[in-house]
Coordinates of C-alpha atoms in Angstrom, one line a residue:
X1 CA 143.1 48.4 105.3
X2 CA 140.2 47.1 102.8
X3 CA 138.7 45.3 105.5
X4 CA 138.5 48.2 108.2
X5 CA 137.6 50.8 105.7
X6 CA 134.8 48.6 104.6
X7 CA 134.0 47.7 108.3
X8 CA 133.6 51.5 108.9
X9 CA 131.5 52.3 105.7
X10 CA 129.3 49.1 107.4
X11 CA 129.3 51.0 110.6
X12 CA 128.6 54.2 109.4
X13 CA 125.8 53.1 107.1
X14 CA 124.3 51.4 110.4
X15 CA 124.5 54.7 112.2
X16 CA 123.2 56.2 109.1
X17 CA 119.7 54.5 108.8
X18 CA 119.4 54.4 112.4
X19 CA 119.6 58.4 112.4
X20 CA 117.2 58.0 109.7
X21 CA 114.5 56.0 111.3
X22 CA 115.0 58.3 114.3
X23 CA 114.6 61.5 112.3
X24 CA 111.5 59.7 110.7
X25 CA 110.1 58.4 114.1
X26 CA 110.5 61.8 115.7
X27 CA 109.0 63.6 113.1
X28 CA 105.9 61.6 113.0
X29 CA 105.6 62.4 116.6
X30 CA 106.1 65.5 116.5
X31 CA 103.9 66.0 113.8
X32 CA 101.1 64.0 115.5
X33 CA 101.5 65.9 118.9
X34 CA 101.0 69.0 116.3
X35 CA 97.5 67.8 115.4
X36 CA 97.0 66.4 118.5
X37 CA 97.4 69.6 120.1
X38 CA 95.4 71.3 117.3
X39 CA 92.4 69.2 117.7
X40 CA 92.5 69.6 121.8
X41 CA 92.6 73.6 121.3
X42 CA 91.2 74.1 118.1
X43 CA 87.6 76.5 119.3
X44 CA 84.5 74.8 119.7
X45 CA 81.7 76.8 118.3
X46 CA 77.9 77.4 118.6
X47 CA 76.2 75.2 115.7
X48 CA 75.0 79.0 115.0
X49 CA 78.2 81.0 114.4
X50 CA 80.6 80.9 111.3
X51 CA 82.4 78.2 110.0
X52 CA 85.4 77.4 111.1
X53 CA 87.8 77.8 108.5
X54 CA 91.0 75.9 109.9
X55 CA 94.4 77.2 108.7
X56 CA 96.6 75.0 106.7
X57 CA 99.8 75.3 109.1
X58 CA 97.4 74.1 112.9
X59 CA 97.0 76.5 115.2
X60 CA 99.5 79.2 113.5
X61 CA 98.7 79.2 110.2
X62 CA 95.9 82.4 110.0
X63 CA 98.5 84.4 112.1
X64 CA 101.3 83.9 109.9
X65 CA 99.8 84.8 107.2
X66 CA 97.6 88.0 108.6
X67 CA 101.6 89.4 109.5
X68 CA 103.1 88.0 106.1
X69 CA 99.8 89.0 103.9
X70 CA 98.9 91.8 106.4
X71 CA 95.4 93.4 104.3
X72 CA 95.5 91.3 101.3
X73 CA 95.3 88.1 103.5
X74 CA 91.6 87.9 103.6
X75 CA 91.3 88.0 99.8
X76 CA 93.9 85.0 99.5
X77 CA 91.5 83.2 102.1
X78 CA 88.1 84.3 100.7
X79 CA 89.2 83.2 97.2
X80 CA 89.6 79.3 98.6
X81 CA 87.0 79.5 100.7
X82 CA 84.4 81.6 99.3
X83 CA 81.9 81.8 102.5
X84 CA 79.5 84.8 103.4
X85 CA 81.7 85.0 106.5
X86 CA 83.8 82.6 108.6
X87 CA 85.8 81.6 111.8
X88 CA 89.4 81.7 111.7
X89 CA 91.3 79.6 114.1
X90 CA 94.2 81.9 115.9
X91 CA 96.4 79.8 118.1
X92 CA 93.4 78.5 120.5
X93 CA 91.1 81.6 119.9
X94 CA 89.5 82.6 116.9
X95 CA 88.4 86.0 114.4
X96 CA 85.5 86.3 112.9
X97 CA 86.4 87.3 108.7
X98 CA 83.4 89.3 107.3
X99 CA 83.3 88.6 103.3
X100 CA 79.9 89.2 102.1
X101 CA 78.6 92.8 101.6
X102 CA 75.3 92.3 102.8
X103 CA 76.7 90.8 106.3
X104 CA 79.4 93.6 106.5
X105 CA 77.4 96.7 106.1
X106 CA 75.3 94.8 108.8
X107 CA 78.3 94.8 111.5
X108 CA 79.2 98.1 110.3
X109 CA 75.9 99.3 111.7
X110 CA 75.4 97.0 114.6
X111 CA 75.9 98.2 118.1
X112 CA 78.1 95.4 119.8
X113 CA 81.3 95.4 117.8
X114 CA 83.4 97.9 119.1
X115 CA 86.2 99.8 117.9
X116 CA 86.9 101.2 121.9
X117 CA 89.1 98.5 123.0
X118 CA 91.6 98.7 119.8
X119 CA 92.3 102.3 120.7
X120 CA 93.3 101.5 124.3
X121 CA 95.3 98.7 122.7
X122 CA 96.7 100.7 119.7
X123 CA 97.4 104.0 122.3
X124 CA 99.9 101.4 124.0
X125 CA 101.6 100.0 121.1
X126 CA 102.0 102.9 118.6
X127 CA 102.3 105.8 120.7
X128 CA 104.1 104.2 123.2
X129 CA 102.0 105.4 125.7
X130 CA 102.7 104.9 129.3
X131 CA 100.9 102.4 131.8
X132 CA 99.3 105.8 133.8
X133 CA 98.2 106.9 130.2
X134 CA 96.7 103.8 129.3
X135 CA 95.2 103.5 132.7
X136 CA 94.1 107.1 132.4
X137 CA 91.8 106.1 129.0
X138 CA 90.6 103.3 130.4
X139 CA 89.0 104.7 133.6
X140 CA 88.0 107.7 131.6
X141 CA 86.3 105.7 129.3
X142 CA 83.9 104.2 132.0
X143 CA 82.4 107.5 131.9
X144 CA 82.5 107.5 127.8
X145 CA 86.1 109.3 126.7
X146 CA 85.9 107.4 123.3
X147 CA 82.1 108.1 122.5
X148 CA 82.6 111.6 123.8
X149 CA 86.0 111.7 121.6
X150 CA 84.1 109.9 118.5
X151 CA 80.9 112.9 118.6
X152 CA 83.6 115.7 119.0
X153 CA 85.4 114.6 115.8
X154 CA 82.3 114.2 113.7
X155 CA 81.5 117.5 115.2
X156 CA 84.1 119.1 114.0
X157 CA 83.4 118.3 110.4
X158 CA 80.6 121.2 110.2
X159 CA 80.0 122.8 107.2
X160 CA 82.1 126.0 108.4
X161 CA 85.0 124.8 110.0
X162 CA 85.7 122.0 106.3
X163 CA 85.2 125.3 105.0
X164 CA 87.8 126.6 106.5
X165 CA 90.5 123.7 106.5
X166 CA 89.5 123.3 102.4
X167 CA 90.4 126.7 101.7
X168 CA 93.9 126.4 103.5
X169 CA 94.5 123.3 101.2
X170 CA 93.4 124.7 98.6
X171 CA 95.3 128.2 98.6
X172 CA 98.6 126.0 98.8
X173 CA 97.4 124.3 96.2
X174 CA 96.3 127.4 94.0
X175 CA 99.7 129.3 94.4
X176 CA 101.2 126.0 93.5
X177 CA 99.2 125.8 90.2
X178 CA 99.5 129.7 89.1
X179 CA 103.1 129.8 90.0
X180 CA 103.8 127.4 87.4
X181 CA 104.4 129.7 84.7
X182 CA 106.8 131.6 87.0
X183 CA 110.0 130.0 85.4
X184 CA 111.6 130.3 82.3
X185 CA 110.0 127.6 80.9
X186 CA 106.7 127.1 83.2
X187 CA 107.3 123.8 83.6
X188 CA 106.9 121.7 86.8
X189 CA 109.1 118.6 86.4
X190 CA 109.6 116.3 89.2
X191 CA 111.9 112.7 88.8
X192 CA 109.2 110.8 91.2
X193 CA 105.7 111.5 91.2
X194 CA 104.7 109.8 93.8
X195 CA 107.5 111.8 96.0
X196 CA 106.4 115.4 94.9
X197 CA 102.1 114.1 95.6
X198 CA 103.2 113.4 99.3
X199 CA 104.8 116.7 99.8
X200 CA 101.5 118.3 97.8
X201 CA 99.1 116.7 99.8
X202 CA 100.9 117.3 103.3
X203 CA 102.3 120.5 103.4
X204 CA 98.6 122.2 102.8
X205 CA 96.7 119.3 104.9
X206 CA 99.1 120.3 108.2
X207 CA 98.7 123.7 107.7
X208 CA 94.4 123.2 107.3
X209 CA 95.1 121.2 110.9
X210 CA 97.9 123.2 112.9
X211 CA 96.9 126.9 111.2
X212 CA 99.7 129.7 111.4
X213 CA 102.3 127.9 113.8
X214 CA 102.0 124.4 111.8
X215 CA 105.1 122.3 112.7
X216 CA 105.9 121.3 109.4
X217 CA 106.5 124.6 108.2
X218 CA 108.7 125.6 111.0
X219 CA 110.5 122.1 110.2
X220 CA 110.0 121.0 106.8
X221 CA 112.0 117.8 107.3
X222 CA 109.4 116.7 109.4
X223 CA 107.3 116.0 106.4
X224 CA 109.8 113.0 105.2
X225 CA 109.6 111.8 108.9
X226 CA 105.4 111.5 109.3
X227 CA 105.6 109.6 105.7
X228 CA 108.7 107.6 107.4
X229 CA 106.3 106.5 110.9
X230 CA 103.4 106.1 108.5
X231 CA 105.3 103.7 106.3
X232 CA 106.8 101.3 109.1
X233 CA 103.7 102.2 111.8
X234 CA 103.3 98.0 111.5
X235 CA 106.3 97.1 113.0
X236 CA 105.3 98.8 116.2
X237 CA 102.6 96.5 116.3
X238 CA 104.3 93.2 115.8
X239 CA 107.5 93.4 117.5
X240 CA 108.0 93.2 121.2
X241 CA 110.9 95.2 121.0
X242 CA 110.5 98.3 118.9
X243 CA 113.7 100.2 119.9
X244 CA 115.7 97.7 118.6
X245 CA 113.8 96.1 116.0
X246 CA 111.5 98.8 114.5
X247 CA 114.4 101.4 115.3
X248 CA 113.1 103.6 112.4
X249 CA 109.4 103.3 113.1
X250 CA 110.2 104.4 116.7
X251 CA 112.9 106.7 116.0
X252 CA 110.5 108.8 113.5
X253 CA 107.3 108.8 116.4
X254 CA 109.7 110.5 118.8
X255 CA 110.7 113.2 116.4
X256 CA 107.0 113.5 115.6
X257 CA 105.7 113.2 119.6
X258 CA 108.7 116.0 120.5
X259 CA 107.2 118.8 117.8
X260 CA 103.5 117.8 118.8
X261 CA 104.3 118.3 122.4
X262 CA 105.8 121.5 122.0
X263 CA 102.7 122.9 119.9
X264 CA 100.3 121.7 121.8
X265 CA 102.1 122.8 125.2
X266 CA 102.2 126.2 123.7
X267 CA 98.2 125.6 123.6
X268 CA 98.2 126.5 119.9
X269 CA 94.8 124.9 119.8
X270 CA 93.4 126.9 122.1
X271 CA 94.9 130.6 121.3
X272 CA 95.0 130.2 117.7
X273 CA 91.8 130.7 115.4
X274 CA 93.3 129.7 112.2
X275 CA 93.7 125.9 113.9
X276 CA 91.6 123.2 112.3
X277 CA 87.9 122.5 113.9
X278 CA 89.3 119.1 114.2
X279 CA 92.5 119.1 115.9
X280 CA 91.0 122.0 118.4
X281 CA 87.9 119.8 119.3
X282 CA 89.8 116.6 119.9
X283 CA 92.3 118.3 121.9
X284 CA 89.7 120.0 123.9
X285 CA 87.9 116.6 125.1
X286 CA 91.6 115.3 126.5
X287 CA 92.3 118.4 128.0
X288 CA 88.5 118.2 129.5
X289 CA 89.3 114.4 130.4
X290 CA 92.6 115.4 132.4
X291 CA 95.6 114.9 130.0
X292 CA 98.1 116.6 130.0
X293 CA 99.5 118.6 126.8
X294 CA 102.6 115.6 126.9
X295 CA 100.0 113.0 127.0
X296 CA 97.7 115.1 124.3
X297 CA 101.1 115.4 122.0
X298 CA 102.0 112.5 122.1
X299 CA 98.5 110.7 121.0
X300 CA 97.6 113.8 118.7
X301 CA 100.7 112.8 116.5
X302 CA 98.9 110.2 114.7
X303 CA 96.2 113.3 113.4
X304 CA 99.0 114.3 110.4
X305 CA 99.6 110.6 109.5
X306 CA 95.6 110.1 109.4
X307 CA 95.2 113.3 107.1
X308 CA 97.4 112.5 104.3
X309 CA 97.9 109.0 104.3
X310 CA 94.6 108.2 102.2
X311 CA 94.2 111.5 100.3
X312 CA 98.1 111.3 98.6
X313 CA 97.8 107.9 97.0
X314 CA 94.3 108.2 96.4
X315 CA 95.5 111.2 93.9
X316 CA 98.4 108.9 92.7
X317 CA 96.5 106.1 92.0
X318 CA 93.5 108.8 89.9
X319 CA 96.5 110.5 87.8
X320 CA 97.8 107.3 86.7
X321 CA 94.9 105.5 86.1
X322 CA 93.7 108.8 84.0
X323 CA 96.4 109.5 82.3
X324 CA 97.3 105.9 81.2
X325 CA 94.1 106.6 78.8
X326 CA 94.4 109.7 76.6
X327 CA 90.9 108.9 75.5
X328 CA 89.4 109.7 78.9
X329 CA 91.8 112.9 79.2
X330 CA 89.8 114.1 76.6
X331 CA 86.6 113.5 77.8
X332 CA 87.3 114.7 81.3
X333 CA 88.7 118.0 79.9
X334 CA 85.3 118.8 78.2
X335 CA 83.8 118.2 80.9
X336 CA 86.3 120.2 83.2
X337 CA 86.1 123.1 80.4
X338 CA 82.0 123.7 81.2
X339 CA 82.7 123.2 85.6
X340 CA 85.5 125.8 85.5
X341 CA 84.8 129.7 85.3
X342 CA 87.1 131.2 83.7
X343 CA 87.1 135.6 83.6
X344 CA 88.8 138.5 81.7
X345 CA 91.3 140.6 84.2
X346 CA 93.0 143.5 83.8
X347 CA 96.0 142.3 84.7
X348 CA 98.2 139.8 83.0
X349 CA 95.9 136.3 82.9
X350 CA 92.7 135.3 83.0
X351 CA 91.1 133.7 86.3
X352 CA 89.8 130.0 86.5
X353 CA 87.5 129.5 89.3
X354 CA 86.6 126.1 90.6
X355 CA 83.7 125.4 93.2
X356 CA 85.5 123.1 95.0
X357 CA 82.0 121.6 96.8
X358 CA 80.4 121.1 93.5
X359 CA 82.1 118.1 92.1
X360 CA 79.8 115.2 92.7
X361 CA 76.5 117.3 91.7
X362 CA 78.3 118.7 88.2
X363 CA 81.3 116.6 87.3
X364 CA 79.3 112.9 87.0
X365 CA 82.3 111.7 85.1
X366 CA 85.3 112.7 87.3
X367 CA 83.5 111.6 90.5
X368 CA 82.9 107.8 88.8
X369 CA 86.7 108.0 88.2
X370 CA 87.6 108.9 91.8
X371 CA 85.6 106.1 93.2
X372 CA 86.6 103.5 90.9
X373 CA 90.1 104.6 91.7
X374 CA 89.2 104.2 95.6
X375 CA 87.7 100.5 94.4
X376 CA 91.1 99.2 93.5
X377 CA 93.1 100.7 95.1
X378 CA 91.2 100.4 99.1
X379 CA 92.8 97.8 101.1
X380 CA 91.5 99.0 104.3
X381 CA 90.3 96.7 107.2
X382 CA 87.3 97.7 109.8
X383 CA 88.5 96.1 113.1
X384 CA 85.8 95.2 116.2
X385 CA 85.7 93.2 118.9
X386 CA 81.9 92.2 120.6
X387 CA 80.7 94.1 124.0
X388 CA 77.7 91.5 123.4
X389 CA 76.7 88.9 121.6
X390 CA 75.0 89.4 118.2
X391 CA 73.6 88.0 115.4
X392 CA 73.6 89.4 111.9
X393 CA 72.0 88.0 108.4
X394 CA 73.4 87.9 105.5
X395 CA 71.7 88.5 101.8
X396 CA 70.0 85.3 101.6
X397 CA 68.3 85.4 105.0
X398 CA 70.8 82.9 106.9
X399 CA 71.5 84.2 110.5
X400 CA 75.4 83.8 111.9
X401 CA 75.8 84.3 115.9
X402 CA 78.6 86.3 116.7
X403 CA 79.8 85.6 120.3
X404 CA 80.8 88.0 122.9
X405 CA 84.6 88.9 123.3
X406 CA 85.4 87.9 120.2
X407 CA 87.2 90.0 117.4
X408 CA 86.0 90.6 114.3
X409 CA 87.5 92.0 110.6
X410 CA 85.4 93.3 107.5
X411 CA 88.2 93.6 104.7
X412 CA 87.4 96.4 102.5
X413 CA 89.3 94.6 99.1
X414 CA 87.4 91.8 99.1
X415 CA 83.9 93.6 98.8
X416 CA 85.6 95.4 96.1
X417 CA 86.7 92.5 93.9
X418 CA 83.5 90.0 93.8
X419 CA 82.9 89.4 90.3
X420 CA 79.5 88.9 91.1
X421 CA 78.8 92.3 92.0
X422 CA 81.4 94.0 89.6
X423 CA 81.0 91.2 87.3
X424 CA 84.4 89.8 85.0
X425 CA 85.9 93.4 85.0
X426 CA 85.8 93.1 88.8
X427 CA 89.6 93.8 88.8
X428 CA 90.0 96.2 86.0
X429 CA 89.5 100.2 86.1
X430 CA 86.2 100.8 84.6
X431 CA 85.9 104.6 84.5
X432 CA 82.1 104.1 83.9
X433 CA 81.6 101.8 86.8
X434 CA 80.2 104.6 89.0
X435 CA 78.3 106.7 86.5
X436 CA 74.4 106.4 87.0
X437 CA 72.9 104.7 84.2
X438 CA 69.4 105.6 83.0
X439 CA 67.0 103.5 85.2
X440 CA 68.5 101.7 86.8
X441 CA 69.5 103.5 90.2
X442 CA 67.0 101.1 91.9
X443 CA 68.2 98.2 90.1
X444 CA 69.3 95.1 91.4
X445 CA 73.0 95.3 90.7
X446 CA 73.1 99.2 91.4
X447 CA 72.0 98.1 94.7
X448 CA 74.5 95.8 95.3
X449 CA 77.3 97.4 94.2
X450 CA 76.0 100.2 97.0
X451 CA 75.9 97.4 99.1
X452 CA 79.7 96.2 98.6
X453 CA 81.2 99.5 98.3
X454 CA 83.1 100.6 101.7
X455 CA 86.0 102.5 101.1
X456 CA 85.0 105.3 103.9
X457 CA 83.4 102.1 106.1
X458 CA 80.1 102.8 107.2
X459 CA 77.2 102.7 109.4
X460 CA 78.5 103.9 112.5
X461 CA 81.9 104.3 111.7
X462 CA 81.8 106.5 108.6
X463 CA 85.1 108.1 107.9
X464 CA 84.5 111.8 109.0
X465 CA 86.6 112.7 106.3
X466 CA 85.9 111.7 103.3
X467 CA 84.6 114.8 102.0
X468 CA 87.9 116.9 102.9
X469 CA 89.4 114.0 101.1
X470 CA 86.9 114.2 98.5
X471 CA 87.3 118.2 98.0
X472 CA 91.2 117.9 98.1
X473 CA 91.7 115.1 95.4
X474 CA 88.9 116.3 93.3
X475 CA 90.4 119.8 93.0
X476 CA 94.0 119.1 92.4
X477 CA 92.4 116.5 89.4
X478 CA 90.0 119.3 88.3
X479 CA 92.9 122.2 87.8
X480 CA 95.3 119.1 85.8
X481 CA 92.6 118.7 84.0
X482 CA 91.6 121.6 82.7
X483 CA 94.9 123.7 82.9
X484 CA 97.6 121.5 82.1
X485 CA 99.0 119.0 79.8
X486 CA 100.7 115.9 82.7
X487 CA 103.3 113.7 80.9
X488 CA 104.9 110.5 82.3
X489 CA 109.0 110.6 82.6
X490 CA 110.7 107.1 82.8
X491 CA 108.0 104.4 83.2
X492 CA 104.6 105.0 81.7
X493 CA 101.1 105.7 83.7
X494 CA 100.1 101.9 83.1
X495 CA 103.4 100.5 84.6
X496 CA 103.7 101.7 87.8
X497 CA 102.0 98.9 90.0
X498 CA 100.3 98.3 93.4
X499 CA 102.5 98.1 96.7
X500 CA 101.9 95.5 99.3
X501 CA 98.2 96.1 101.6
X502 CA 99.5 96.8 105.1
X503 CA 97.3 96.7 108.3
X504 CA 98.1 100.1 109.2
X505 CA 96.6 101.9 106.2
X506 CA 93.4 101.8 103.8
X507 CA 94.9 103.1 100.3
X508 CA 97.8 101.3 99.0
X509 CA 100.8 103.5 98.3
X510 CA 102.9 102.2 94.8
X511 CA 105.3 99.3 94.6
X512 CA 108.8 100.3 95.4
X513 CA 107.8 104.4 96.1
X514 CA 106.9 104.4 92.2
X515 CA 110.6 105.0 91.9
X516 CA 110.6 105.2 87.7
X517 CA 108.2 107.0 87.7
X518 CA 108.6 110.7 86.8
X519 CA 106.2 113.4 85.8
X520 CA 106.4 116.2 83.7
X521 CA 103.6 119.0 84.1
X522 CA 103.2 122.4 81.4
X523 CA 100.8 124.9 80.7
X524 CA 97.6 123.7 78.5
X525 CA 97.5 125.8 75.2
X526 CA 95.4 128.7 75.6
X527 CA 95.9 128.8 79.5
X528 CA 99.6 129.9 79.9
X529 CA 99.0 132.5 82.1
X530 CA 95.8 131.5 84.3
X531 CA 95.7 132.0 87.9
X532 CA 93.5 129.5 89.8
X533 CA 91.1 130.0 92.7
X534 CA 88.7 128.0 94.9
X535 CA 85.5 128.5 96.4
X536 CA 83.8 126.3 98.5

C-alpha cells in the first residue's frame, strides 16, 4: 500500500508540474499575442497630433475605465499623465482627452467638432427611438434639423419668455417660503435634504416648461420617476439589452415617454400660452421637420430631466457648503439684509421683495459662493467628434492636429482642479475664490482662472440655461438667507460627501442620496410672519 500510494503522489506530482508549466507556457502566449495584437492595432498617428497615451490593460484599458470611472476618469488619467491634451487608445481607434484650459476653450469655439452626430446616436440609445425616427433626423439634418433645433432653443431664452418661466418657479417657490409659518409651529422639517431639494426644484421647473396642464401636477409620482431615468440614464447607454438589464432605466423612460406623448398629442404647446418659450419652440421645429407628436413625446422627455438635473444639486451642494460655516452665514445675511426690500402692510406681515435678475450686479458675495460651488461640484464632459480636420494651440503656442472622424472629450473637473490655476486650495471651497479683487481683473491669474472655468461649456456650445439656473438657485439661497435660520438633522453640513461623476450628468448629486442628512428650516427672528415675492 506504501509503495502505490507513494507511486500515485509521484504521479500526481508529475501531472502537477506538467499542468504547471502548461498554465505558465500558455499564459506567456497568451499574454504575448495580447501585446502582439496591441502593437499591430494600436493607432498610428500624425507626428502632429497628441500623444498617445496607451492604457495600462492593451487595447481595453481606457474603455474600462471611462464605464468604471465614467466623468472622473479623465482626472485619474490627467493626474499620471499631466499633458495639455492627449490620445487615448480605444480598442484599435482612439479619443482625443482635452486637459488644458487654454486648448479646451479653443475646441469649445472651433467649428469642426460636432456635437450633431451624438444626438442621432444618443436619440437611438436613450429614447429608444426607432430606425424610421433615427432615419428621419438624419435626412432631416442634411438640410440643418440640429442647427435649426440649436438657434430655436437659444431663441427661446429671450429676455421675456425667462421672464416668464422665472416667475412660474419662483411663485412656487414664494408660496413655499410664506407658507412656512402656516403650522403650529412654522417649521419645515424634512428627514432628507437632498430628497425635499429635488421635489423643490422640479415641481416649479415643470410647471415654468409644460404651463397649466404640466404632467407632473396631474401625476405627482411622475416626479420620483424623471429623478429615477435621470439617475440610471447610463445604463441605457452601455448595455445592449436594456429591457432586461437596465429594466429600471427603461421601465421609468416609458412611464415618462407615455405622459409626454399624451401632452404633446393634445398640442399643449401649441394651444396653451402659459407653456415655456422653450418647450413650444423646440417642439415647433419637429413638428415643422415632420415628426409626429409620438416621435416629438418621446424625444421631448429628456426636456424635464435636462431642467432640474443641474439646478437641484447645484442648490444642495451651495446649502451645505454655506451652512457648514456659520461664519459665512453671517456675512451673507448682511449682505442679503441690504438686496431684499422689505415693506409695512396692512395686513398681518411685512413683504420681502427680491429682484430675482439682480444677483450677480448687487450680491458680489453670494454669486462667488455659487460658482465656487459649481467648481467642485461640475463633473460634466463636452463630447465632439471632427466634421474636418483641425488644429488648435494650446497656452504656450504648441499646435496639436486633430484628425477628421475622430471623437473628442474636454472634462469639465479637471479644468476645475489644476493647482496651478487655483493654486494648493485647488480642491477646497474658497468662498472668496470668485470675488473680484482690486486690480487685478486683468491679471494674469484672473485670466486664467476665466480661462479654466467651464461649468456652462462655452464658445459655441454655451448652456442656454444657465441664467434660469442662475435665477432659480440664487433666489431659493437669497430667501434662506435672509428669512430663515437652516439647521442640519442627523449628519452635519460638512459630512455629507460627493457621489460618483456619471457620464450622463454635469453636477454630482450626494453620495448614497445624502441619506443622513436631514434639515430643519424656521422663521429668522424678526421675520416670523414675512411673505416673499419676486421680480424679475
Amino acid at each position: 500500500m506504501d509503495y502505490i500510494d507513494h507511486s500515485f503522489e509521484g504521479v500526481r506530482g508529475i501531472i502537477s508540474v506538467l499542468i504547471s508549466r502548461n498554465a505558465f507556457v500558455l499564459g506567456g502566449i497568451i499574454a504575448a499575442s495580447i501585446y502582439l495584437l496591441d502593437f499591430i492595432l494600436s493607432p498610428r498617428l500624425d507626428p502632429r497630433e497628441p500623444p498617445l497615451v496607451k492604457p495600462s490593460f492593451p487595447l481595453i484599458g481606457h474603455i474600462v475605465g471611462l464605464l468604471r470611472h465614467q466623468n472622473q476618469y479623465h482626472q485619474i488619467v490627467q493626474e499620471k499623465h499631466p499633458l495639455p491634451i492627449a490620445t487615448l487608445q480605444m480598442l484599435w481607434g482612439k479619443l482625443y482627452a482635452v486637459w488644458d484650459p487654454a486648448l479646451a476653450q479653443a475646441v469649445l469655439r472651433a467649428p469642426q467638432p460636432s456635437v450633431e452626430p451624438f444626438f442621432i446616436d444618443f436619440a437611438a440609445a436613450v429614447f429608444g427611438s426607432s430606425k424610421e425616427t433615427v432615419q428621419k433626423i438624419k435626412d432631416r439634418n442634411e438640410h440643418g434639423l440640429i442647427q435649426d433645433f440649436g438657434h430655436a432653443v437659444h431663441n427661446s431664452m429671450n429676455p421675456a419668455a425667462l421672464r416668464q418661466m422665472n416667475m412660474a418657479v419662483l411663485k412656487f417657490v414664494g408660496e413655499t417660503f410664506s407658507d412656512a409659518n402656516g403650522g403650529s409651529d412654522g417649521v419645515l422639517q424634512y428627514d432628507n435634504m437632498w430628497l425635499w431639494i429635488k421635489d423643490l426644484i422640479t415641481i416649479p421647473t415643470t410647471r415654468a416648461l409644460y404651463g397649466r396642464e404640466n404632467p407632473f401636477d396631474k401625476d405627482p409620482p411622475l416626479t420620483k420617476t424623471a429623478w429615477d431615468f435621470e439617475e440610471n440614464m447610463a445604463s441605457l447607454l452601455m448595455t445592449p439589452f436594456p429591457s432586461l438589464l437596465a429594466r429600471k432605466a427603461y421601465q421609468a423612460r416609458a412611464k415618462l415617454q407615455a405622459a409626454m406623448v399624451e401632452w404633446f398629442t393634445a398640442e399643449h404647446d401649441v394651444t396653451d400660452s402659459t407653456v415655456g418659450g422653450i418647450t413650444r419652440d423646440r417642439a415647433r421645429v419637429l413638428r415643422t421637420n415632420g415628426f409626429s407628436s409620438d416621435e416629438i413625446g418621446k424625444v421631448e422627455m429628456i426636456l424635464a430631466i435636462a431642467g432640474v438635473t443641474n439646478s437641484a444639486p447645484t442648490l444642495f451642494w451651495m446649502i451645505a457648503y454655506v451652512y457648514a460655516r456659520p461664519y459665512l452665514v453671517a456675512m451673507l445675511r448682511d449682505e442679503m439684509d441690504a438686496f431684499v426690500h422689505r415693506e409695512k402692510t396692512t395686513g398681518s406681515g411685512d413683504i420681502a421683495t427680491i429682484k430675482a435678475t439682480n444677483f450677480e450686479a448687487q450680491c458680489p458675495l453670494l454669486t462667488s459662493c455659487f460658482r465656487e460651488t459649481l467648481r467642485l461640484s461640475c463633473f460634466g464632459v463636452s463630447s465632439r467628434r471632427l466634421v474636418a480636420d483641425a488644429t488648435v494651440t494650446d497656452s504656450n503656442g504648441h499646435p496639436y492636429l486633430l484628425k477628421k472622424g475622430v471623437d473628442i472629450q474636454v472634462p469639465v473637473g479637471v479644468p476645475h482642479r489644476l493647482e496651478n490655476v487655483w493654486d494648493n486650495t485647488a480642491a477646497k471651497f474658497d468662498y472668496q475664490r470668485f470675488l473680484e479683487k482690486k486690480g487685478a481683473r486683468n491679471g494674469t491669474s484672473e485670466k486664467a482662472k476665466k480661462t479654466a472655468y467651464i461649468p456652462f461649456g462655452g464658445g459655441r456650445h454655451l448652456c442656454p440655461g444657465r441664467s434660469f439656473a442662475l435665477t432659480e438657485v440664487m433666489s431659493i439661497m437669497g430667501t434662506l438667507l435672509a428669512g430663515f435660520e437652516v439647521e442640519s438633522l442627523g449628519l452635519s453640513f460638512s459630512d455629507v460627501k460627493l457621489g460618483p461623476p456619471r457620464m450622463t450628468t454635469a453636477v454630482v448629486k450626494p453620495l448614497n442620496e445624502g441619506a443622513g442628512l436631514g434639515v430643519r428650516i424656521t422663521r429668522r427672528k424678526g421675520w416670523e410672519q414675512v411673505q416673499w415675492k419676486y421680480e424679475c
